[in-house]
JSON list of C-alpha atoms in Angstrom, two decimals:
[
{"chain": "O", "resi": 1, "resn": "UNK", "atom": "CA", "xyz": [59.46, 18.38, 13.35]},
{"chain": "O", "resi": 2, "resn": "UNK", "atom": "CA", "xyz": [62.98, 18.18, 14.71]},
{"chain": "O", "resi": 3, "resn": "UNK", "atom": "CA", "xyz": [65.02, 21.14, 15.98]},
{"chain": "O", "resi": 4, "resn": "UNK", "atom": "CA", "xyz": [68.65, 21.55, 16.95]},
{"chain": "O", "resi": 5, "resn": "UNK", "atom": "CA", "xyz": [70.41, 24.44, 18.70]},
{"chain": "O", "resi": 6, "resn": "UNK", "atom": "CA", "xyz": [74.05, 24.45, 17.47]},
{"chain": "O", "resi": 7, "resn": "UNK", "atom": "CA", "xyz": [75.10, 26.69, 20.36]},
{"chain": "O", "resi": 8, "resn": "UNK", "atom": "CA", "xyz": [73.87, 24.40, 23.13]},
{"chain": "O", "resi": 9, "resn": "UNK", "atom": "CA", "xyz": [73.44, 21.07, 21.34]},
{"chain": "O", "resi": 10, "resn": "UNK", "atom": "CA", "xyz": [69.85, 20.90, 22.59]},
{"chain": "O", "resi": 11, "resn": "UNK", "atom": "CA", "xyz": [67.46, 18.97, 20.37]},
{"chain": "O", "resi": 12, "resn": "UNK", "atom": "CA", "xyz": [63.69, 18.98, 20.18]},
{"chain": "O", "resi": 13, "resn": "UNK", "atom": "CA", "xyz": [61.20, 16.67, 18.52]},
{"chain": "O", "resi": 14, "resn": "UNK", "atom": "CA", "xyz": [57.56, 17.67, 17.98]},
{"chain": "O", "resi": 15, "resn": "UNK", "atom": "CA", "xyz": [55.18, 15.04, 16.67]},
{"chain": "O", "resi": 16, "resn": "UNK", "atom": "CA", "xyz": [52.36, 16.41, 14.48]},
{"chain": "O", "resi": 17, "resn": "UNK", "atom": "CA", "xyz": [52.91, 20.09, 15.38]},
{"chain": "O", "resi": 18, "resn": "UNK", "atom": "CA", "xyz": [49.94, 21.19, 13.22]},
{"chain": "O", "resi": 19, "resn": "UNK", "atom": "CA", "xyz": [47.40, 18.41, 13.91]},
{"chain": "O", "resi": 20, "resn": "UNK", "atom": "CA", "xyz": [46.96, 14.66, 13.49]},
{"chain": "O", "resi": 21, "resn": "UNK", "atom": "CA", "xyz": [45.91, 14.94, 9.81]},
{"chain": "O", "resi": 22, "resn": "UNK", "atom": "CA", "xyz": [47.91, 17.72, 8.15]},
{"chain": "O", "resi": 23, "resn": "UNK", "atom": "CA", "xyz": [51.45, 17.04, 7.04]},
{"chain": "O", "resi": 24, "resn": "UNK", "atom": "CA", "xyz": [54.13, 19.63, 7.71]},
{"chain": "O", "resi": 25, "resn": "UNK", "atom": "CA", "xyz": [54.75, 20.88, 4.15]},
{"chain": "O", "resi": 26, "resn": "UNK", "atom": "CA", "xyz": [56.53, 24.22, 4.62]},
{"chain": "O", "resi": 27, "resn": "UNK", "atom": "CA", "xyz": [58.59, 26.09, 7.20]},
{"chain": "O", "resi": 28, "resn": "UNK", "atom": "CA", "xyz": [59.77, 29.71, 7.36]},
{"chain": "O", "resi": 29, "resn": "UNK", "atom": "CA", "xyz": [61.30, 31.47, 10.34]},
{"chain": "O", "resi": 30, "resn": "UNK", "atom": "CA", "xyz": [61.93, 34.92, 11.71]},
{"chain": "O", "resi": 31, "resn": "UNK", "atom": "CA", "xyz": [63.04, 36.19, 15.12]},
{"chain": "O", "resi": 32, "resn": "UNK", "atom": "CA", "xyz": [62.90, 32.79, 16.80]},
{"chain": "O", "resi": 33, "resn": "UNK", "atom": "CA", "xyz": [59.43, 31.87, 15.53]},
{"chain": "O", "resi": 34, "resn": "UNK", "atom": "CA", "xyz": [58.91, 28.99, 13.09]},
{"chain": "O", "resi": 35, "resn": "UNK", "atom": "CA", "xyz": [55.93, 29.41, 10.78]},
{"chain": "O", "resi": 36, "resn": "UNK", "atom": "CA", "xyz": [54.64, 25.98, 9.81]},
{"chain": "O", "resi": 37, "resn": "UNK", "atom": "CA", "xyz": [52.46, 25.36, 6.77]},
{"chain": "O", "resi": 38, "resn": "UNK", "atom": "CA", "xyz": [50.24, 22.30, 6.72]},
{"chain": "O", "resi": 39, "resn": "UNK", "atom": "CA", "xyz": [48.32, 20.32, 4.20]},
{"chain": "O", "resi": 40, "resn": "UNK", "atom": "CA", "xyz": [46.47, 17.06, 3.84]},
{"chain": "O", "resi": 41, "resn": "UNK", "atom": "CA", "xyz": [48.06, 14.22, 1.87]},
{"chain": "O", "resi": 42, "resn": "UNK", "atom": "CA", "xyz": [45.87, 15.16, -1.14]},
{"chain": "O", "resi": 43, "resn": "UNK", "atom": "CA", "xyz": [45.36, 18.58, -2.71]},
{"chain": "O", "resi": 44, "resn": "UNK", "atom": "CA", "xyz": [42.10, 19.40, -0.94]},
{"chain": "O", "resi": 45, "resn": "UNK", "atom": "CA", "xyz": [41.41, 20.30, 2.67]},
{"chain": "O", "resi": 46, "resn": "UNK", "atom": "CA", "xyz": [42.89, 22.55, 5.25]},
{"chain": "O", "resi": 47, "resn": "UNK", "atom": "CA", "xyz": [45.94, 24.74, 4.83]},
{"chain": "O", "resi": 48, "resn": "UNK", "atom": "CA", "xyz": [46.81, 25.83, 8.34]},
{"chain": "O", "resi": 49, "resn": "UNK", "atom": "CA", "xyz": [49.61, 28.19, 9.37]},
{"chain": "O", "resi": 50, "resn": "UNK", "atom": "CA", "xyz": [50.95, 27.66, 12.88]},
{"chain": "O", "resi": 51, "resn": "UNK", "atom": "CA", "xyz": [53.35, 30.06, 14.60]},
{"chain": "O", "resi": 52, "resn": "UNK", "atom": "CA", "xyz": [55.56, 27.83, 16.74]},
{"chain": "O", "resi": 53, "resn": "UNK", "atom": "CA", "xyz": [58.18, 28.62, 19.38]},
{"chain": "O", "resi": 54, "resn": "UNK", "atom": "CA", "xyz": [60.78, 25.87, 18.87]},
{"chain": "O", "resi": 55, "resn": "UNK", "atom": "CA", "xyz": [62.67, 26.72, 22.07]},
{"chain": "O", "resi": 56, "resn": "UNK", "atom": "CA", "xyz": [59.64, 26.49, 24.34]},
{"chain": "O", "resi": 57, "resn": "UNK", "atom": "CA", "xyz": [58.10, 23.77, 22.18]},
{"chain": "O", "resi": 58, "resn": "UNK", "atom": "CA", "xyz": [54.70, 25.40, 22.03]},
{"chain": "O", "resi": 59, "resn": "UNK", "atom": "CA", "xyz": [52.23, 26.82, 19.58]},
{"chain": "O", "resi": 60, "resn": "UNK", "atom": "CA", "xyz": [51.85, 30.59, 19.70]},
{"chain": "O", "resi": 61, "resn": "UNK", "atom": "CA", "xyz": [48.86, 30.94, 17.36]},
{"chain": "O", "resi": 62, "resn": "UNK", "atom": "CA", "xyz": [47.26, 29.40, 14.28]},
{"chain": "O", "resi": 63, "resn": "UNK", "atom": "CA", "xyz": [45.28, 30.58, 11.29]},
{"chain": "O", "resi": 64, "resn": "UNK", "atom": "CA", "xyz": [43.47, 28.78, 8.48]},
{"chain": "O", "resi": 65, "resn": "UNK", "atom": "CA", "xyz": [44.78, 30.33, 5.27]},
{"chain": "O", "resi": 66, "resn": "UNK", "atom": "CA", "xyz": [41.29, 29.86, 3.80]},
{"chain": "O", "resi": 67, "resn": "UNK", "atom": "CA", "xyz": [42.53, 28.57, 0.47]},
{"chain": "O", "resi": 68, "resn": "UNK", "atom": "CA", "xyz": [40.97, 25.08, 0.58]},
{"chain": "O", "resi": 69, "resn": "UNK", "atom": "CA", "xyz": [44.33, 23.57, -0.28]},
{"chain": "O", "resi": 70, "resn": "UNK", "atom": "CA", "xyz": [47.49, 22.56, 1.50]},
{"chain": "O", "resi": 71, "resn": "UNK", "atom": "CA", "xyz": [50.40, 24.93, 1.73]},
{"chain": "O", "resi": 72, "resn": "UNK", "atom": "CA", "xyz": [53.35, 24.21, -0.57]},
{"chain": "O", "resi": 73, "resn": "UNK", "atom": "CA", "xyz": [55.78, 26.93, 0.54]},
{"chain": "O", "resi": 74, "resn": "UNK", "atom": "CA", "xyz": [56.24, 29.82, 2.97]},
{"chain": "O", "resi": 75, "resn": "UNK", "atom": "CA", "xyz": [58.62, 32.81, 3.17]},
{"chain": "O", "resi": 76, "resn": "UNK", "atom": "CA", "xyz": [58.88, 35.88, 5.40]},
{"chain": "O", "resi": 77, "resn": "UNK", "atom": "CA", "xyz": [59.75, 39.25, 3.88]},
{"chain": "O", "resi": 78, "resn": "UNK", "atom": "CA", "xyz": [59.32, 42.48, 5.82]},
{"chain": "O", "resi": 79, "resn": "UNK", "atom": "CA", "xyz": [56.24, 42.22, 7.98]},
{"chain": "O", "resi": 80, "resn": "UNK", "atom": "CA", "xyz": [54.56, 39.68, 5.70]},
{"chain": "O", "resi": 81, "resn": "UNK", "atom": "CA", "xyz": [54.39, 35.92, 5.63]},
{"chain": "O", "resi": 82, "resn": "UNK", "atom": "CA", "xyz": [53.89, 34.75, 2.03]},
{"chain": "O", "resi": 83, "resn": "UNK", "atom": "CA", "xyz": [52.33, 31.40, 1.31]},
{"chain": "O", "resi": 84, "resn": "UNK", "atom": "CA", "xyz": [51.74, 29.43, -1.88]},
{"chain": "O", "resi": 85, "resn": "UNK", "atom": "CA", "xyz": [49.24, 26.58, -1.94]},
{"chain": "O", "resi": 86, "resn": "UNK", "atom": "CA", "xyz": [49.39, 23.35, -3.88]},
{"chain": "O", "resi": 87, "resn": "UNK", "atom": "CA", "xyz": [46.41, 24.54, -5.98]},
{"chain": "O", "resi": 88, "resn": "UNK", "atom": "CA", "xyz": [48.15, 27.75, -7.08]},
{"chain": "O", "resi": 89, "resn": "UNK", "atom": "CA", "xyz": [46.87, 30.20, -4.50]},
{"chain": "O", "resi": 90, "resn": "UNK", "atom": "CA", "xyz": [48.94, 33.00, -3.00]},
{"chain": "O", "resi": 91, "resn": "UNK", "atom": "CA", "xyz": [48.25, 34.49, 0.40]},
{"chain": "O", "resi": 92, "resn": "UNK", "atom": "CA", "xyz": [50.05, 37.18, 2.36]},
{"chain": "O", "resi": 93, "resn": "UNK", "atom": "CA", "xyz": [49.64, 37.63, 6.08]},
{"chain": "O", "resi": 94, "resn": "UNK", "atom": "CA", "xyz": [50.51, 40.74, 8.08]},
{"chain": "O", "resi": 95, "resn": "UNK", "atom": "CA", "xyz": [52.44, 39.08, 10.91]},
{"chain": "O", "resi": 96, "resn": "UNK", "atom": "CA", "xyz": [52.14, 41.83, 13.55]},
{"chain": "O", "resi": 97, "resn": "UNK", "atom": "CA", "xyz": [48.35, 41.90, 13.02]},
{"chain": "O", "resi": 98, "resn": "UNK", "atom": "CA", "xyz": [48.02, 38.13, 12.40]},
{"chain": "O", "resi": 99, "resn": "UNK", "atom": "CA", "xyz": [45.65, 38.92, 9.57]},
{"chain": "O", "resi": 100, "resn": "UNK", "atom": "CA", "xyz": [45.42, 37.80, 5.94]},
{"chain": "O", "resi": 101, "resn": "UNK", "atom": "CA", "xyz": [45.82, 40.90, 3.78]},
{"chain": "O", "resi": 102, "resn": "UNK", "atom": "CA", "xyz": [46.03, 39.42, 0.29]},
{"chain": "O", "resi": 103, "resn": "UNK", "atom": "CA", "xyz": [44.85, 36.41, -1.71]},
{"chain": "O", "resi": 104, "resn": "UNK", "atom": "CA", "xyz": [45.23, 35.76, -5.41]},
{"chain": "O", "resi": 105, "resn": "UNK", "atom": "CA", "xyz": [45.30, 32.99, -7.98]},
{"chain": "O", "resi": 106, "resn": "UNK", "atom": "CA", "xyz": [48.79, 32.32, -9.32]},
{"chain": "O", "resi": 107, "resn": "UNK", "atom": "CA", "xyz": [47.97, 28.95, -10.90]},
{"chain": "O", "resi": 108, "resn": "UNK", "atom": "CA", "xyz": [49.28, 30.27, -14.24]},
{"chain": "O", "resi": 109, "resn": "UNK", "atom": "CA", "xyz": [52.80, 30.06, -12.78]},
{"chain": "O", "resi": 110, "resn": "UNK", "atom": "CA", "xyz": [52.45, 27.60, -9.91]},
{"chain": "O", "resi": 111, "resn": "UNK", "atom": "CA", "xyz": [50.42, 24.54, -9.03]},
{"chain": "O", "resi": 112, "resn": "UNK", "atom": "CA", "xyz": [51.47, 21.48, -7.08]},
{"chain": "O", "resi": 113, "resn": "UNK", "atom": "CA", "xyz": [54.63, 21.70, -5.05]},
{"chain": "O", "resi": 114, "resn": "UNK", "atom": "CA", "xyz": [56.60, 24.95, -5.03]},
{"chain": "O", "resi": 115, "resn": "UNK", "atom": "CA", "xyz": [59.38, 26.63, -3.09]},
{"chain": "O", "resi": 116, "resn": "UNK", "atom": "CA", "xyz": [59.94, 30.22, -1.96]},
{"chain": "O", "resi": 117, "resn": "UNK", "atom": "CA", "xyz": [63.04, 32.21, -0.99]},
{"chain": "O", "resi": 118, "resn": "UNK", "atom": "CA", "xyz": [63.63, 35.85, -0.08]},
{"chain": "O", "resi": 119, "resn": "UNK", "atom": "CA", "xyz": [66.24, 37.63, -2.18]},
{"chain": "O", "resi": 120, "resn": "UNK", "atom": "CA", "xyz": [67.14, 41.27, -2.81]},
{"chain": "O", "resi": 121, "resn": "UNK", "atom": "CA", "xyz": [64.08, 42.50, -0.87]},
{"chain": "O", "resi": 122, "resn": "UNK", "atom": "CA", "xyz": [61.55, 40.34, -2.72]},
{"chain": "O", "resi": 123, "resn": "UNK", "atom": "CA", "xyz": [60.05, 36.88, -2.46]},
{"chain": "O", "resi": 124, "resn": "UNK", "atom": "CA", "xyz": [60.86, 34.52, -5.33]},
{"chain": "O", "resi": 125, "resn": "UNK", "atom": "CA", "xyz": [59.23, 31.22, -6.09]},
{"chain": "O", "resi": 126, "resn": "UNK", "atom": "CA", "xyz": [59.74, 28.23, -8.30]},
{"chain": "O", "resi": 127, "resn": "UNK", "atom": "CA", "xyz": [57.24, 25.66, -9.48]},
{"chain": "O", "resi": 128, "resn": "UNK", "atom": "CA", "xyz": [57.65, 22.77, -11.86]},
{"chain": "O", "resi": 129, "resn": "UNK", "atom": "CA", "xyz": [57.22, 25.24, -14.71]},
{"chain": "O", "resi": 130, "resn": "UNK", "atom": "CA", "xyz": [58.25, 28.81, -13.76]},
{"chain": "O", "resi": 131, "resn": "UNK", "atom": "CA", "xyz": [60.47, 31.01, -11.62]},
{"chain": "O", "resi": 132, "resn": "UNK", "atom": "CA", "xyz": [58.42, 33.97, -10.39]},
{"chain": "O", "resi": 133, "resn": "UNK", "atom": "CA", "xyz": [58.62, 36.97, -8.07]},
{"chain": "O", "resi": 134, "resn": "UNK", "atom": "CA", "xyz": [56.10, 38.85, -5.93]},
{"chain": "O", "resi": 135, "resn": "UNK", "atom": "CA", "xyz": [55.99, 42.63, -5.77]},
{"chain": "O", "resi": 136, "resn": "UNK", "atom": "CA", "xyz": [56.61, 43.54, -2.10]},
{"chain": "O", "resi": 137, "resn": "UNK", "atom": "CA", "xyz": [53.97, 46.30, -2.17]},
{"chain": "O", "resi": 138, "resn": "UNK", "atom": "CA", "xyz": [51.18, 44.96, -4.39]},
{"chain": "O", "resi": 139, "resn": "UNK", "atom": "CA", "xyz": [51.88, 41.19, -4.14]},
{"chain": "O", "resi": 140, "resn": "UNK", "atom": "CA", "xyz": [51.51, 41.03, -7.94]},
{"chain": "O", "resi": 141, "resn": "UNK", "atom": "CA", "xyz": [53.27, 38.04, -9.49]},
{"chain": "O", "resi": 142, "resn": "UNK", "atom": "CA", "xyz": [55.77, 38.44, -12.33]},
{"chain": "O", "resi": 143, "resn": "UNK", "atom": "CA", "xyz": [57.40, 35.66, -14.30]},
{"chain": "O", "resi": 144, "resn": "UNK", "atom": "CA", "xyz": [61.20, 35.73, -14.04]},
{"chain": "O", "resi": 145, "resn": "UNK", "atom": "CA", "xyz": [61.91, 32.57, -16.09]},
{"chain": "O", "resi": 146, "resn": "UNK", "atom": "CA", "xyz": [59.14, 30.80, -17.98]},
{"chain": "O", "resi": 147, "resn": "UNK", "atom": "CA", "xyz": [59.25, 27.13, -18.90]},
{"chain": "O", "resi": 148, "resn": "UNK", "atom": "CA", "xyz": [61.96, 26.29, -16.36]},
{"chain": "O", "resi": 149, "resn": "UNK", "atom": "CA", "xyz": [60.65, 22.70, -16.26]},
{"chain": "O", "resi": 150, "resn": "UNK", "atom": "CA", "xyz": [63.02, 21.50, -13.54]},
{"chain": "O", "resi": 151, "resn": "UNK", "atom": "CA", "xyz": [63.47, 17.73, -13.42]},
{"chain": "O", "resi": 152, "resn": "UNK", "atom": "CA", "xyz": [62.82, 17.50, -9.68]},
{"chain": "O", "resi": 153, "resn": "UNK", "atom": "CA", "xyz": [62.04, 14.25, -7.95]},
{"chain": "O", "resi": 154, "resn": "UNK", "atom": "CA", "xyz": [60.86, 15.74, -4.65]},
{"chain": "O", "resi": 155, "resn": "UNK", "atom": "CA", "xyz": [59.25, 19.00, -5.72]},
{"chain": "O", "resi": 156, "resn": "UNK", "atom": "CA", "xyz": [60.83, 22.23, -6.91]},
{"chain": "O", "resi": 157, "resn": "UNK", "atom": "CA", "xyz": [63.57, 24.00, -4.97]},
{"chain": "O", "resi": 158, "resn": "UNK", "atom": "CA", "xyz": [65.16, 27.42, -5.19]},
{"chain": "O", "resi": 159, "resn": "UNK", "atom": "CA", "xyz": [67.99, 29.00, -3.23]},
{"chain": "O", "resi": 160, "resn": "UNK", "atom": "CA", "xyz": [70.22, 32.04, -3.33]},
{"chain": "O", "resi": 161, "resn": "UNK", "atom": "CA", "xyz": [73.77, 33.04, -2.46]},
{"chain": "O", "resi": 162, "resn": "UNK", "atom": "CA", "xyz": [75.32, 36.02, -0.68]},
{"chain": "O", "resi": 163, "resn": "UNK", "atom": "CA", "xyz": [75.59, 37.90, -4.01]},
{"chain": "O", "resi": 164, "resn": "UNK", "atom": "CA", "xyz": [71.85, 37.63, -4.72]},
{"chain": "O", "resi": 165, "resn": "UNK", "atom": "CA", "xyz": [72.01, 35.00, -7.46]},
{"chain": "O", "resi": 166, "resn": "UNK", "atom": "CA", "xyz": [69.16, 32.49, -7.51]},
{"chain": "O", "resi": 167, "resn": "UNK", "atom": "CA", "xyz": [69.73, 28.79, -8.18]},
{"chain": "O", "resi": 168, "resn": "UNK", "atom": "CA", "xyz": [67.27, 26.19, -9.40]},
{"chain": "O", "resi": 169, "resn": "UNK", "atom": "CA", "xyz": [66.99, 23.50, -12.07]},
{"chain": "O", "resi": 170, "resn": "UNK", "atom": "CA", "xyz": [66.13, 23.75, -15.77]},
{"chain": "O", "resi": 171, "resn": "UNK", "atom": "CA", "xyz": [65.59, 20.21, -16.86]},
{"chain": "O", "resi": 172, "resn": "UNK", "atom": "CA", "xyz": [68.49, 18.35, -15.21]},
{"chain": "O", "resi": 173, "resn": "UNK", "atom": "CA", "xyz": [70.82, 21.34, -15.24]},
{"chain": "O", "resi": 174, "resn": "UNK", "atom": "CA", "xyz": [71.56, 23.71, -12.39]},
{"chain": "O", "resi": 175, "resn": "UNK", "atom": "CA", "xyz": [70.94, 27.31, -13.49]},
{"chain": "O", "resi": 176, "resn": "UNK", "atom": "CA", "xyz": [71.94, 30.63, -11.96]},
{"chain": "O", "resi": 177, "resn": "UNK", "atom": "CA", "xyz": [69.53, 33.56, -12.31]},
{"chain": "O", "resi": 178, "resn": "UNK", "atom": "CA", "xyz": [70.46, 37.22, -11.81]},
{"chain": "O", "resi": 179, "resn": "UNK", "atom": "CA", "xyz": [67.23, 39.21, -11.32]},
{"chain": "O", "resi": 180, "resn": "UNK", "atom": "CA", "xyz": [66.98, 42.73, -9.96]},
{"chain": "O", "resi": 181, "resn": "UNK", "atom": "CA", "xyz": [63.45, 43.65, -8.83]},
{"chain": "O", "resi": 182, "resn": "UNK", "atom": "CA", "xyz": [62.39, 47.26, -9.24]},
{"chain": "O", "resi": 183, "resn": "UNK", "atom": "CA", "xyz": [62.07, 49.21, -6.03]}
]
């Protein structure tokens, strides 16, 4: 993992910040802490979350997500760290308590590589087949766009803009999605 501070120009390089086997598959950050999601080269094995201080260059804590699969994506919303595994598992961790508070199977909308983004107070995800959203109170998954079938080479991606529009691919075309989650 490589870090760069644009204010000072200081750079950091951290070889194998999770362990010598797991690849760094996902990163989310909040308040100066980088949450790293690991996974083995295949689908099976550990899926470790490491809280990492990139300024000090040290691990703060770690937790096995207990999903038996590598982590595909992470996002922080409110006090929760959301994670999606490469086998279609969802987990939510209460960050202040460092405790897993939710697990569910979302393989109907996501398996393999995925991406997450926070938008309009909710966490959104995209897989090779669907755009989906998690309820911030119940963690229930809802399909936003079915059959998105993005023609990604390196795994699905999703992003947003300052107006709350989501962007991803449908086939080879960039699409803009305007979704308003219920509060």
